[in-house]
Each structure stands twice: as C-alpha cells, then as structure tokens.
PDB file of C-alpha atoms in Angstrom:
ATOM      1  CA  UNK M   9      26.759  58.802  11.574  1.00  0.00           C
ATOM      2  CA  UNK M  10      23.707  55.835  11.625  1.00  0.00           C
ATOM      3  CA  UNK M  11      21.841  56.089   8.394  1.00  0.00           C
ATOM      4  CA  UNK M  12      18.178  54.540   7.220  1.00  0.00           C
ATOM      5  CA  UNK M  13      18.449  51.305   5.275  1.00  0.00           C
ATOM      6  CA  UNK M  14      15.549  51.084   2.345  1.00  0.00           C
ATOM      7  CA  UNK M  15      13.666  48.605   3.419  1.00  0.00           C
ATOM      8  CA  UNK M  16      11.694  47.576   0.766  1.00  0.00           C
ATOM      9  CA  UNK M  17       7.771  45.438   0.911  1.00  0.00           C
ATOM     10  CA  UNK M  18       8.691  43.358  -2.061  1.00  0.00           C
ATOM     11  CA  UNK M  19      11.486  41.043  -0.806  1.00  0.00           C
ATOM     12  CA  UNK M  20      11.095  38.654   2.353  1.00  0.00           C
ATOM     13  CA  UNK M  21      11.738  39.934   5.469  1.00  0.00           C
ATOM     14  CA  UNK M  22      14.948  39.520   6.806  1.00  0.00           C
ATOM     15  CA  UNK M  23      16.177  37.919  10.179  1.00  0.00           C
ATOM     16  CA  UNK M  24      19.751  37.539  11.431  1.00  0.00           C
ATOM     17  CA  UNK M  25      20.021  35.357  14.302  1.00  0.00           C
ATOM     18  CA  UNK M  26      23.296  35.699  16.339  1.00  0.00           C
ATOM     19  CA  UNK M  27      23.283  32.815  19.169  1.00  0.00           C
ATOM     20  CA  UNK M  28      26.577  31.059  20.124  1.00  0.00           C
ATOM     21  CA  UNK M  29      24.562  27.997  20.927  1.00  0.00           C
ATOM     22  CA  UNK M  30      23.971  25.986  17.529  1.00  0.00           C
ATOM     23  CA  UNK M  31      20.854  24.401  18.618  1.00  0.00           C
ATOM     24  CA  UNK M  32      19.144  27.248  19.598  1.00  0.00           C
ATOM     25  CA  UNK M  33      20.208  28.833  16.412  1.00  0.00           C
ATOM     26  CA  UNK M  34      18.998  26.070  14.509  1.00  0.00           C
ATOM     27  CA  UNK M  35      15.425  25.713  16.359  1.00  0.00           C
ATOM     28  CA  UNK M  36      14.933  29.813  16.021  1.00  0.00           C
ATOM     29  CA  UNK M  37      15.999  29.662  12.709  1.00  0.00           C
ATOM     30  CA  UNK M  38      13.237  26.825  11.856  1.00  0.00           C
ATOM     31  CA  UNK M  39      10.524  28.866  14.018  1.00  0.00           C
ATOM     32  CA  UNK M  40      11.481  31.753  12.275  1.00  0.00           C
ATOM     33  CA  UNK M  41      11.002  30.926   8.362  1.00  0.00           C
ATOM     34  CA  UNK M  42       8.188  29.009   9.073  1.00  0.00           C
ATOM     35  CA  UNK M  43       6.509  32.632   9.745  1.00  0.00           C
ATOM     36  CA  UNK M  44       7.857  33.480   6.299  1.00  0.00           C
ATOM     37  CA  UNK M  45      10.952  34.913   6.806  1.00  0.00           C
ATOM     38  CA  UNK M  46      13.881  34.774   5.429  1.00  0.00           C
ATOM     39  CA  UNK M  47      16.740  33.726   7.969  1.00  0.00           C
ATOM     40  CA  UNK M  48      20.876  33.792   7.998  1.00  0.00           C
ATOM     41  CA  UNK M  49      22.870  33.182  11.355  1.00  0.00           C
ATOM     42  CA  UNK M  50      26.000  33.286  13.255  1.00  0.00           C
ATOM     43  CA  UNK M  51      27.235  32.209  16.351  1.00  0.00           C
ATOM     44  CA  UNK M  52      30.008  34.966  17.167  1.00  0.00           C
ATOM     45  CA  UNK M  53      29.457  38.620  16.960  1.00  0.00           C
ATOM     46  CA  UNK M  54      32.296  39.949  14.331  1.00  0.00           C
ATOM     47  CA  UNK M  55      30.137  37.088  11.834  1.00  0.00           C
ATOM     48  CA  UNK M  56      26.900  38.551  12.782  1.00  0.00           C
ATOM     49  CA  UNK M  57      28.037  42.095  11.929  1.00  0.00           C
ATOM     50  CA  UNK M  58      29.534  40.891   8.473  1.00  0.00           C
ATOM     51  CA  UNK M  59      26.132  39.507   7.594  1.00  0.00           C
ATOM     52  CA  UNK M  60      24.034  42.978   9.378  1.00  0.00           C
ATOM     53  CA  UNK M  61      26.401  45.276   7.242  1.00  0.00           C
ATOM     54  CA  UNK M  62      26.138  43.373   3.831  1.00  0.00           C
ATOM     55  CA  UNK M  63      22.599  41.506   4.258  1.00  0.00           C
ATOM     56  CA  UNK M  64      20.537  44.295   6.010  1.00  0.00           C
ATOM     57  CA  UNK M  65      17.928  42.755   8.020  1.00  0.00           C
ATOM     58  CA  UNK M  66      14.911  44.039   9.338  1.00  0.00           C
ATOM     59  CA  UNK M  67      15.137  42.754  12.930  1.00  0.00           C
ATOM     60  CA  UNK M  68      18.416  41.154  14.660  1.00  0.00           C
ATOM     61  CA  UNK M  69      17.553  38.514  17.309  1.00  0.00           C
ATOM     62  CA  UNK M  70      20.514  38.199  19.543  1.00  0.00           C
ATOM     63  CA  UNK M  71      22.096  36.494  22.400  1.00  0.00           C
ATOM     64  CA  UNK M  72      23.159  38.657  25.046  1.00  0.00           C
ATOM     65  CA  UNK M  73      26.331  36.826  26.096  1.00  0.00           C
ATOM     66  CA  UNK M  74      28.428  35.739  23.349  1.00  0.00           C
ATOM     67  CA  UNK M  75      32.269  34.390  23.162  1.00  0.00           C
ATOM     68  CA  UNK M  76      33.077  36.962  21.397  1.00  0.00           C
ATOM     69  CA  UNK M  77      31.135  40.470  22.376  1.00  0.00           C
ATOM     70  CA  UNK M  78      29.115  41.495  25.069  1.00  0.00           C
ATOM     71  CA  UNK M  79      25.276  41.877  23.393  1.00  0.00           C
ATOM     72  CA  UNK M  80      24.849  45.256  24.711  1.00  0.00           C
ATOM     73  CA  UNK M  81      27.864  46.304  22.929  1.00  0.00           C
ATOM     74  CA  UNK M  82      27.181  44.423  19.824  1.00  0.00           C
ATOM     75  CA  UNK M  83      23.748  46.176  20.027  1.00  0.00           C
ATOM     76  CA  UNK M  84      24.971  49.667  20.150  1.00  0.00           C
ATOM     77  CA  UNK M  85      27.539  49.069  17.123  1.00  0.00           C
ATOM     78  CA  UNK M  86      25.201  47.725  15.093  1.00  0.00           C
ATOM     79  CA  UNK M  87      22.498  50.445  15.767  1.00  0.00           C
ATOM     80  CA  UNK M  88      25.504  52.984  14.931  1.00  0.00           C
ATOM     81  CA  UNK M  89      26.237  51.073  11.512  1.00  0.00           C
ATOM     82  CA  UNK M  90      21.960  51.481  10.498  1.00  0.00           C
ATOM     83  CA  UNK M  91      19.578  52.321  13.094  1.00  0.00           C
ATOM     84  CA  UNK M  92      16.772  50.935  11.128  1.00  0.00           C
ATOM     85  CA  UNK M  93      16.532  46.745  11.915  1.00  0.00           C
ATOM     86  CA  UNK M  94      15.268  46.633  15.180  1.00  0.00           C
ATOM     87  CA  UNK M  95      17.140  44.286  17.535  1.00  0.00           C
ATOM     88  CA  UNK M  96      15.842  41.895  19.574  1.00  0.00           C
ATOM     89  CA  UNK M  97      18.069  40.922  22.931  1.00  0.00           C
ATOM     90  CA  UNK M  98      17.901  37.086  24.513  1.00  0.00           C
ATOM     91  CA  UNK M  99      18.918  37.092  27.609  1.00  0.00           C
ATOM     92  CA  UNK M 100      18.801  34.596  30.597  1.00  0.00           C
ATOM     93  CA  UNK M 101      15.733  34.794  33.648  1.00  0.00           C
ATOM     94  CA  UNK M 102      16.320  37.312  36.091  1.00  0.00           C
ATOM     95  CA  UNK M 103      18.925  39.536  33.842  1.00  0.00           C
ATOM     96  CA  UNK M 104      16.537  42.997  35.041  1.00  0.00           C
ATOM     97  CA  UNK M 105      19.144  45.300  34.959  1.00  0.00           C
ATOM     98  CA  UNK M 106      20.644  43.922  31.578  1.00  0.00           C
ATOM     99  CA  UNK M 107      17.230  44.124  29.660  1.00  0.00           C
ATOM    100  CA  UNK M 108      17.247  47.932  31.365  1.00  0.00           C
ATOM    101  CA  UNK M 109      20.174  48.048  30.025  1.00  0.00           C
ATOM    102  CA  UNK M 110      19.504  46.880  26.640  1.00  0.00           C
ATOM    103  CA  UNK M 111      16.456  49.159  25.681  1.00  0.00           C
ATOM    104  CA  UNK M 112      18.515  52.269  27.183  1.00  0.00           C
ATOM    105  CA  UNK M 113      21.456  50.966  24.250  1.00  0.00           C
ATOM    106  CA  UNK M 114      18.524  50.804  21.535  1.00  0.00           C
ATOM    107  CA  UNK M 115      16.645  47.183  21.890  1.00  0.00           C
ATOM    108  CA  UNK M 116      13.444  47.041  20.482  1.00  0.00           C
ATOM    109  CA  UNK M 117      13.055  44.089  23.198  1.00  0.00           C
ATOM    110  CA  UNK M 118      14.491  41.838  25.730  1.00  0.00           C
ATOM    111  CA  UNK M 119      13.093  38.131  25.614  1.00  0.00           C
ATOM    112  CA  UNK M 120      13.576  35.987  28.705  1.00  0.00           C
ATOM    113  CA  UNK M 121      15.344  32.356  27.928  1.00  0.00           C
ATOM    114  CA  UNK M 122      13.639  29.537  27.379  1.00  0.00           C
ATOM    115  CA  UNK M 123      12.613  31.675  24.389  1.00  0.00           C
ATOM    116  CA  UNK M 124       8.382  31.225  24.061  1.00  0.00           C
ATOM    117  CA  UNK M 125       7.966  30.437  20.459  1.00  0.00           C
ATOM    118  CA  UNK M 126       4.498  32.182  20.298  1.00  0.00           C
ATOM    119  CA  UNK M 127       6.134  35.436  22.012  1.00  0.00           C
ATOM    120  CA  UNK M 128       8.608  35.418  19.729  1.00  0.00           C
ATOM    121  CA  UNK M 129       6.332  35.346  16.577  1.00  0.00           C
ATOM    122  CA  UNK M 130       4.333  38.159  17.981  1.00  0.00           C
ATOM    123  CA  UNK M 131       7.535  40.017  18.765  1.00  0.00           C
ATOM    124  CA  UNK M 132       9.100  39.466  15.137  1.00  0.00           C
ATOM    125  CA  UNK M 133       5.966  40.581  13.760  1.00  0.00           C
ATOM    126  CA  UNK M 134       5.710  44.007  15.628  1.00  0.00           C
ATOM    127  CA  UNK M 135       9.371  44.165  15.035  1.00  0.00           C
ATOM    128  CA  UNK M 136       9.003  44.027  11.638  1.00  0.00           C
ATOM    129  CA  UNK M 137       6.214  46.293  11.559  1.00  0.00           C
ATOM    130  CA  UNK M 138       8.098  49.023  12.929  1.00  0.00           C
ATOM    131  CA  UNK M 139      10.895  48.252  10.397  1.00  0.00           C
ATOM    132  CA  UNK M 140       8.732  48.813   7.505  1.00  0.00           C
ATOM    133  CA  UNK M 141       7.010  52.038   9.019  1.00  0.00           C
ATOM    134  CA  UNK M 142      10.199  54.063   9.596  1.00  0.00           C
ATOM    135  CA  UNK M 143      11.175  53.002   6.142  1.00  0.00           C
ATOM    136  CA  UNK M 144       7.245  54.273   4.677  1.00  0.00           C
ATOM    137  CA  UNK M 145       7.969  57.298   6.886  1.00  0.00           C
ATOM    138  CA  UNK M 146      11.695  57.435   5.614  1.00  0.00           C
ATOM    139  CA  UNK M 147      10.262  57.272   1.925  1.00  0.00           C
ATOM    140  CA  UNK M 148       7.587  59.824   1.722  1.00  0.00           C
ATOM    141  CA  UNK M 149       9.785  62.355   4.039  1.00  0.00           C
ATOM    142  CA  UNK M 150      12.259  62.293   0.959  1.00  0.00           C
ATOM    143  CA  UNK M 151       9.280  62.517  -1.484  1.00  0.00           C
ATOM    144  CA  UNK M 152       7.777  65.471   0.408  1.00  0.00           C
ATOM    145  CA  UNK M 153      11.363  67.151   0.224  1.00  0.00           C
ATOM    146  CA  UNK M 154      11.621  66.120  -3.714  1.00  0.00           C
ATOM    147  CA  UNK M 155       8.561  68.511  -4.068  1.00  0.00           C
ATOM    148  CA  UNK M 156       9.846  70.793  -1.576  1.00  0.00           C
ATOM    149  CA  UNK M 157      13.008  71.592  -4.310  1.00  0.00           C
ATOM    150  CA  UNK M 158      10.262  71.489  -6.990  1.00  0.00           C
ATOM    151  CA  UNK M 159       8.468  73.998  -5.559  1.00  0.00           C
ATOM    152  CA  UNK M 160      11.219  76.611  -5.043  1.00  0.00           C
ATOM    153  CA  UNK M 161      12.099  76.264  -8.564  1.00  0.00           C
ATOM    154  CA  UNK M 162       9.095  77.594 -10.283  1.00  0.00           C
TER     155      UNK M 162
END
C-alpha cells in the first residue's frame, strides 16, 4: 500500500522532471531552479522512477508520452509507490480526454505543450504547497495520536 513521504520545510524543494526530449528537459530544468528548486531529470520512465523512489520529490513534472511508458501509467505507479509528490502531466494541445484521464489516475494537473513558463511557476508553487500541507497535516495527525496513547496510559 501508498505511504506519506516526510516532507520536510528545511531542505529545497524537490522537482523530478521526466521528458524524453533533452531540450525541453534542459530549459524546464533551468526555469525550474531559478524558482529555487532543486531539480534531477530523466528522459525514460524506469530512470525517473529510480530517482522518485530514492530522491523523493515534492512534485513530478512529466511527459505524457515517453519511449518507454505511457504517462498515465507511469503516473499511477508512482502514486502507488508514495502518494504524497504531486505530479504534474505535459501533454500535447488538444489531448482532452488524456488530461481527463490523467486527473482520474491522480494528476495534480495537466499542462498543455508549448509549456507557459509563468503557468508553470504558478503551478509548481501550488503544487508544492499542497505537498507541504498533507505532510503538516500528516505530522500533527501522528502527534495528536502520540497524545492519544499518552492519554490512555494515565
């Protein structure tokens, strides 16, 4: 079963980009930590869930079609391995039923290619928001049961 990754406020936030396509890698990448985050990549799925399990992220960005893995199947393994990053799903224009799709298997949103860099950022940032709520949440719902077992004991 998924469990909740501790995500904690005192390291960077963490991106993993998964794109097949190096240059968009590379210019999301460069948009990306210049917001302050801290980024890895890969350009074929298996690589990009190497890096999710050992690196936990806070929010995946990836490509819907890759060589390797469909995105909406990538999407639901990794969400089975941690529910906690949000992912992010690229897709090309006019891919309705995909980004349907997509937030039915988990996303936490579709973006339309050519990727708008401002959207992005304000994506990413809600993204990450969310992240580090559920973890807050996560954190002082295991607190509260701490004292819970406290309680009983006296």
């Amino acid at each position: 079963m998924s469990t909740l990754s501790p995500i904690t406020t005192k390291r960077r936030r963490r991106v993993l980009v998964i794109d097949d396509e190096p240059a968009m890698t590379e210019w999301l990448r460069i948009v990306i930590e210049a917001e302050g985050y801290e980024v890895r990549s890969a350009l074929i799925g298996a690589r990009g869930e190497e890096i999710f399990r050992q690196w936990r992220p806070d929010v995946v960005l990836t490509d819907l079609e890759l060589p390797d893995t469909d995105g909406i199947a990538l999407l639901r393994r990794l969400k089975e391995s941690d529910e906690a990053p949000q992912v992010i799903v690229v897709g090309a224009q006019g891919g309705v039923a995909r980004a349907v799709e997509a937030g039915q298997a988990g996303a936490f949103y579709f973006l339309e290619k050519p990727v708008d860099q401002a959207g992005l950022v304000d994506i990413l940032g809600k993204a990450g928001a969310l992240t580090r709520a559920r973890a807050e949440h996560l954190r002082l719902k295991e607190e509260g049961r701490g004292r819970d077992r406290l309680g009983d004991v006296r």
